[in-house]
Tab-separated table of C-alpha atoms in Angstrom:
chain	number	residue	atom	x	y	z
W	1	UNK	CA	21.884	-18.491	-19.214
W	2	UNK	CA	21.819	-20.673	-21.474
W	3	UNK	CA	20.331	-21.643	-24.681
W	4	UNK	CA	18.780	-23.731	-27.260
W	5	UNK	CA	18.004	-25.041	-30.571
W	6	UNK	CA	16.217	-27.364	-32.361
W	7	UNK	CA	18.045	-28.948	-36.100
W	8	UNK	CA	15.458	-30.970	-37.986
W	9	UNK	CA	17.623	-34.116	-39.782
W	10	UNK	CA	15.495	-36.801	-40.933
W	11	UNK	CA	11.596	-37.037	-40.172
W	12	UNK	CA	12.328	-39.851	-37.563
W	13	UNK	CA	14.860	-38.317	-35.667
W	14	UNK	CA	16.408	-34.097	-34.348
W	15	UNK	CA	18.876	-33.393	-33.232
W	16	UNK	CA	18.563	-30.743	-30.016
W	17	UNK	CA	21.666	-28.437	-29.185
W	18	UNK	CA	21.850	-26.598	-25.579
W	19	UNK	CA	24.150	-24.775	-24.106
W	20	UNK	CA	24.874	-24.701	-20.313
W	21	UNK	CA	27.090	-21.473	-19.991
W	22	UNK	CA	27.125	-21.560	-15.754
W	23	UNK	CA	27.234	-24.966	-15.328
W	24	UNK	CA	28.762	-26.895	-12.626
W	25	UNK	CA	27.187	-30.459	-11.031
W	26	UNK	CA	25.860	-33.547	-12.355
W	27	UNK	CA	22.840	-32.657	-11.221
W	28	UNK	CA	22.192	-30.305	-13.637
W	29	UNK	CA	23.019	-33.154	-16.593
W	30	UNK	CA	20.388	-35.824	-14.717
W	31	UNK	CA	17.644	-33.017	-14.502
W	32	UNK	CA	18.036	-32.559	-17.886
W	33	UNK	CA	18.191	-35.812	-19.267
W	34	UNK	CA	16.099	-37.767	-16.991
W	35	UNK	CA	12.683	-34.585	-17.699
W	36	UNK	CA	14.058	-35.094	-21.435
W	37	UNK	CA	13.706	-39.285	-21.288
W	38	UNK	CA	10.781	-39.021	-19.019
W	39	UNK	CA	8.697	-36.148	-21.094
W	40	UNK	CA	10.474	-35.277	-25.085
W	41	UNK	CA	11.534	-39.168	-25.447
W	42	UNK	CA	8.137	-42.245	-22.874
W	43	UNK	CA	7.821	-44.008	-26.249
W	44	UNK	CA	11.536	-45.050	-26.171
W	45	UNK	CA	12.870	-47.311	-24.553
W	46	UNK	CA	15.937	-47.956	-21.670
W	47	UNK	CA	17.235	-50.401	-24.447
W	48	UNK	CA	17.815	-47.497	-27.426
W	49	UNK	CA	19.653	-45.263	-24.978
W	50	UNK	CA	22.544	-44.253	-24.458
W	51	UNK	CA	24.856	-41.339	-22.764
W	52	UNK	CA	28.278	-40.461	-24.187
W	53	UNK	CA	31.142	-37.815	-22.394
W	54	UNK	CA	34.650	-37.180	-23.300
W	55	UNK	CA	35.895	-38.193	-19.251
W	56	UNK	CA	35.830	-40.897	-16.965
W	57	UNK	CA	36.048	-39.495	-14.310
W	58	UNK	CA	32.805	-36.956	-14.295
W	59	UNK	CA	30.594	-40.003	-16.539
W	60	UNK	CA	31.192	-42.303	-12.841
W	61	UNK	CA	30.059	-39.665	-10.597
W	62	UNK	CA	26.870	-39.485	-12.682
W	63	UNK	CA	26.115	-42.404	-13.800
W	64	UNK	CA	26.152	-42.884	-9.494
W	65	UNK	CA	23.830	-40.457	-9.133
W	66	UNK	CA	22.100	-41.459	-12.161
W	67	UNK	CA	21.719	-44.531	-10.899
W	68	UNK	CA	20.336	-43.903	-6.938
W	69	UNK	CA	18.195	-40.609	-8.048
W	70	UNK	CA	16.376	-42.577	-10.858
W	71	UNK	CA	16.904	-46.642	-9.144
W	72	UNK	CA	17.262	-47.134	-12.645
W	73	UNK	CA	20.625	-49.823	-13.772
W	74	UNK	CA	22.820	-48.062	-16.013
W	75	UNK	CA	24.967	-50.840	-18.348
W	76	UNK	CA	28.638	-48.710	-18.796
W	77	UNK	CA	32.193	-49.599	-20.804
W	78	UNK	CA	34.124	-48.337	-17.503
W	79	UNK	CA	34.383	-48.683	-13.860
W	80	UNK	CA	31.893	-47.729	-11.117
W	81	UNK	CA	32.268	-46.199	-8.110
W	82	UNK	CA	31.156	-49.423	-6.484
W	83	UNK	CA	33.592	-51.789	-8.403
W	84	UNK	CA	36.860	-48.951	-7.491
W	85	UNK	CA	35.540	-48.608	-3.465
W	86	UNK	CA	35.233	-53.173	-3.343
W	87	UNK	CA	38.994	-53.467	-5.582
W	88	UNK	CA	40.512	-51.149	-3.027
W	89	UNK	CA	39.033	-53.013	0.216
W	90	UNK	CA	40.332	-56.088	-1.717
W	91	UNK	CA	43.646	-54.485	-1.715
W	92	UNK	CA	43.744	-53.365	1.371
W	93	UNK	CA	42.794	-56.762	3.176
W	94	UNK	CA	45.023	-58.831	0.603
W	95	UNK	CA	48.064	-56.375	1.815
W	96	UNK	CA	47.048	-56.176	5.289
W	97	UNK	CA	46.244	-52.418	5.272
W	98	UNK	CA	44.242	-49.896	7.615
W	99	UNK	CA	43.071	-52.945	8.793
W	100	UNK	CA	41.374	-51.949	11.705
W	101	UNK	CA	38.723	-49.426	10.005
W	102	UNK	CA	38.288	-51.596	7.818
W	103	UNK	CA	37.246	-54.453	10.215
W	104	UNK	CA	35.258	-51.524	12.079
W	105	UNK	CA	33.747	-50.909	9.064
W	106	UNK	CA	32.861	-54.879	9.146
W	107	UNK	CA	31.857	-55.035	12.960
W	108	UNK	CA	29.678	-51.912	11.687
W	109	UNK	CA	27.074	-54.007	9.465
W	110	UNK	CA	27.151	-56.374	12.150
W	111	UNK	CA	28.688	-58.971	10.622
W	112	UNK	CA	31.105	-61.736	12.093
W	113	UNK	CA	34.632	-60.678	11.511
W	114	UNK	CA	36.355	-62.082	8.980
W	115	UNK	CA	33.225	-64.346	8.124
W	116	UNK	CA	31.483	-63.270	4.852
W	117	UNK	CA	34.355	-60.204	3.881
W	118	UNK	CA	33.390	-60.463	0.071
W	119	UNK	CA	29.411	-59.567	0.257
W	120	UNK	CA	30.185	-57.090	3.523
W	121	UNK	CA	32.768	-54.893	1.008
W	122	UNK	CA	29.771	-55.130	-1.570
W	123	UNK	CA	27.949	-53.580	1.756
W	124	UNK	CA	30.197	-51.085	2.337
W	125	UNK	CA	32.054	-49.674	-1.574
W	126	UNK	CA	28.380	-49.631	-2.405
W	127	UNK	CA	27.576	-47.322	1.416
W	128	UNK	CA	31.102	-45.085	0.634
W	129	UNK	CA	29.117	-44.567	-3.110
W	130	UNK	CA	26.121	-42.958	-1.546
W	131	UNK	CA	28.100	-41.208	0.735
W	132	UNK	CA	30.522	-39.733	-1.838
W	133	UNK	CA	26.863	-37.804	-3.693
W	134	UNK	CA	26.043	-37.123	0.728
W	135	UNK	CA	28.314	-35.063	0.879
W	136	UNK	CA	27.744	-32.702	-2.295
W	137	UNK	CA	24.034	-33.467	-1.786
W	138	UNK	CA	22.807	-34.401	1.505
W	139	UNK	CA	19.145	-32.911	0.757
W	140	UNK	CA	18.860	-35.143	-2.267
W	141	UNK	CA	21.050	-38.297	-1.158
W	142	UNK	CA	20.110	-38.140	3.277
W	143	UNK	CA	17.868	-40.346	3.189
W	144	UNK	CA	19.369	-42.928	0.270
W	145	UNK	CA	21.760	-43.130	2.916
W	146	UNK	CA	19.686	-44.218	5.571
W	147	UNK	CA	17.753	-47.140	4.123
W	148	UNK	CA	21.157	-48.361	3.380
W	149	UNK	CA	22.820	-47.961	6.135
W	150	UNK	CA	18.899	-49.757	7.697
W	151	UNK	CA	19.514	-52.262	5.093
W	152	UNK	CA	22.969	-53.381	6.301
W	153	UNK	CA	21.744	-53.318	9.672
W	154	UNK	CA	23.488	-49.850	11.018
W	155	UNK	CA	22.071	-46.774	11.256
W	156	UNK	CA	22.887	-43.655	9.571
W	157	UNK	CA	24.613	-41.819	12.916
W	158	UNK	CA	26.976	-45.432	13.357
W	159	UNK	CA	27.945	-44.839	9.920
W	160	UNK	CA	29.003	-41.542	9.609
W	161	UNK	CA	30.592	-41.322	12.844
W	162	UNK	CA	32.329	-44.824	11.786
W	163	UNK	CA	33.749	-42.534	8.502
W	164	UNK	CA	34.409	-39.186	11.235
W	165	UNK	CA	36.266	-41.654	12.928
W	166	UNK	CA	38.699	-43.764	10.591
W	167	UNK	CA	38.774	-40.152	8.384
W	168	UNK	CA	42.375	-39.466	7.979
W	169	UNK	CA	42.165	-44.268	6.347
W	170	UNK	CA	39.146	-42.563	5.123
W	171	UNK	CA	41.240	-40.060	2.964
W	172	UNK	CA	44.361	-41.903	2.227
W	173	UNK	CA	41.967	-44.757	0.982
W	174	UNK	CA	40.114	-42.774	-1.256
W	175	UNK	CA	43.465	-41.004	-2.840
W	176	UNK	CA	44.652	-44.183	-3.709
W	177	UNK	CA	41.560	-45.726	-4.581
W	178	UNK	CA	41.639	-42.839	-7.366
W	179	UNK	CA	44.621	-42.867	-8.917
W	180	UNK	CA	43.868	-46.393	-9.434
W	181	UNK	CA	44.648	-47.782	-13.284
W	182	UNK	CA	41.361	-49.326	-14.317
W	183	UNK	CA	41.482	-50.607	-17.499
W	184	UNK	CA	40.996	-54.395	-17.425
W	185	UNK	CA	38.216	-53.463	-16.464
W	186	UNK	CA	37.517	-50.999	-19.300
W	187	UNK	CA	38.874	-53.053	-21.584
W	188	UNK	CA	37.770	-56.193	-20.509
W	189	UNK	CA	33.406	-55.043	-20.830
W	190	UNK	CA	33.813	-53.380	-24.024
W	191	UNK	CA	35.015	-56.990	-24.810
W	192	UNK	CA	31.367	-57.959	-22.611
W	193	UNK	CA	30.167	-55.227	-24.110
W	194	UNK	CA	26.237	-55.718	-25.839
W	195	UNK	CA	23.602	-53.433	-26.859
W	196	UNK	CA	20.568	-55.643	-25.569
W	197	UNK	CA	21.402	-55.219	-21.541
W	198	UNK	CA	17.630	-53.721	-21.391
W	199	UNK	CA	19.302	-50.662	-19.746
W	200	UNK	CA	20.776	-47.088	-20.665
W	201	UNK	CA	23.909	-47.063	-21.811
W	202	UNK	CA	26.750	-44.915	-19.875
W	203	UNK	CA	29.990	-44.571	-22.029
W	204	UNK	CA	32.801	-42.422	-23.317
W	205	UNK	CA	32.670	-41.047	-26.463
W	206	UNK	CA	35.794	-43.113	-27.504
W	207	UNK	CA	35.329	-46.627	-26.196
W	208	UNK	CA	31.699	-46.281	-27.995
W	209	UNK	CA	33.277	-46.380	-32.069
W	210	UNK	CA	31.352	-48.727	-33.787
W	211	UNK	CA	27.825	-48.633	-32.154
W	212	UNK	CA	24.427	-46.715	-32.671
W	213	UNK	CA	21.546	-46.408	-30.277
W	214	UNK	CA	18.298	-45.147	-31.288
W	215	UNK	CA	18.702	-41.734	-28.945
W	216	UNK	CA	21.957	-40.157	-27.735
W	217	UNK	CA	22.988	-38.129	-25.195
W	218	UNK	CA	26.512	-36.675	-25.893
W	219	UNK	CA	28.011	-34.238	-22.930
W	220	UNK	CA	30.388	-31.831	-24.007
W	221	UNK	CA	32.486	-30.721	-20.841
W	222	UNK	CA	33.574	-26.664	-20.631
W	223	UNK	CA	37.780	-28.600	-20.490
W	224	UNK	CA	40.375	-26.129	-21.722
W	225	UNK	CA	43.087	-29.425	-22.783
W	226	UNK	CA	40.786	-31.276	-25.435
W	227	UNK	CA	43.301	-33.064	-27.801
W	228	UNK	CA	42.909	-31.822	-31.346
W	229	UNK	CA	41.397	-35.067	-32.015
W	230	UNK	CA	38.199	-33.547	-29.714
W	231	UNK	CA	36.822	-32.366	-33.431
W	232	UNK	CA	36.877	-36.507	-34.503
W	233	UNK	CA	34.557	-37.366	-31.202
W	234	UNK	CA	32.290	-35.193	-31.806
W	235	UNK	CA	31.525	-35.884	-34.579
W	236	UNK	CA	31.794	-39.930	-33.752
W	237	UNK	CA	29.876	-39.924	-30.880
W	238	UNK	CA	26.878	-37.805	-33.588
W	239	UNK	CA	27.010	-40.340	-36.142
W	240	UNK	CA	26.157	-42.474	-33.372
W	241	UNK	CA	22.509	-41.516	-33.555
W	242	UNK	CA	20.473	-44.043	-35.060
W	243	UNK	CA	17.300	-41.385	-34.610
W	244	UNK	CA	17.543	-39.017	-31.834
W	245	UNK	CA	20.036	-36.603	-30.603
W	246	UNK	CA	20.448	-34.246	-27.724
W	247	UNK	CA	23.787	-32.081	-27.079
W	248	UNK	CA	25.038	-30.780	-23.831
W	249	UNK	CA	26.727	-28.527	-23.923
W	250	UNK	CA	28.949	-28.338	-20.407
W	251	UNK	CA	29.571	-24.815	-20.772
W	252	UNK	CA	32.487	-24.678	-23.384
W	253	UNK	CA	32.234	-21.079	-25.353
W	254	UNK	CA	35.380	-22.167	-27.638
W	255	UNK	CA	33.712	-25.541	-28.486
W	256	UNK	CA	29.815	-23.774	-28.003
W	257	UNK	CA	30.580	-22.030	-31.779
W	258	UNK	CA	31.867	-24.991	-33.432
W	259	UNK	CA	28.402	-26.993	-32.904
W	260	UNK	CA	26.300	-25.593	-35.242
W	261	UNK	CA	28.744	-26.586	-38.796
W	262	UNK	CA	29.490	-30.138	-37.103
W	263	UNK	CA	25.661	-29.791	-36.775
W	264	UNK	CA	24.919	-28.910	-40.426
W	265	UNK	CA	27.167	-31.871	-41.279
W	266	UNK	CA	24.838	-34.828	-40.310
W	267	UNK	CA	21.398	-32.892	-41.041
């Protein structure tokens, strides 16, 4: 079941709270957020919309899903999937590890060996990103993955065969990527962050302190190990909104009980 409560805050805006008891997929988040933007906030510029969450892993997956489903650009305060894959390919190439599967990947894109490697890695990183979405949402991303494969002069079948052929190497690569430290990217992005990017912003609640946005979507996750400062982070997220706020509780029953008093504080 899901519940929706409307809170009138002032004449210019609103607070909308939504609890999703069985939420387990970023596709649910995308549907809610994208339809809300189109149907209820169509007059709000993408430049004035920000999506805030608690954990970077969820936000990274959501950001990739959002970007490729909507064909819209985004601005983040964290590393994207493409960035992590590109860095991983660069590192493997410099350290002369997993060379065969990387070189075969470059050949897959019909590139001459060791020429324009940087561009090839960018293209492989994009294919890997869409492939991760394809694994979970095949019906939604098969056509998208196929289209990008053709843009990069290979086919969906040959790309999938490459992944299968080098399955062990690819899984090892992903494991290393997922355990990487990307704090340097986050710090750099925060330093160079600008609100007037013309695109939707996606960030953690913590990193968005000090900024405000016309329309905020605040995602609360189903998680049991929040630290004692989570109430403060929630309040920070709520007060980042200049006008309209949509809070989406992603299955956290404990915080569902606490949300109404918090919303009442800022009404």
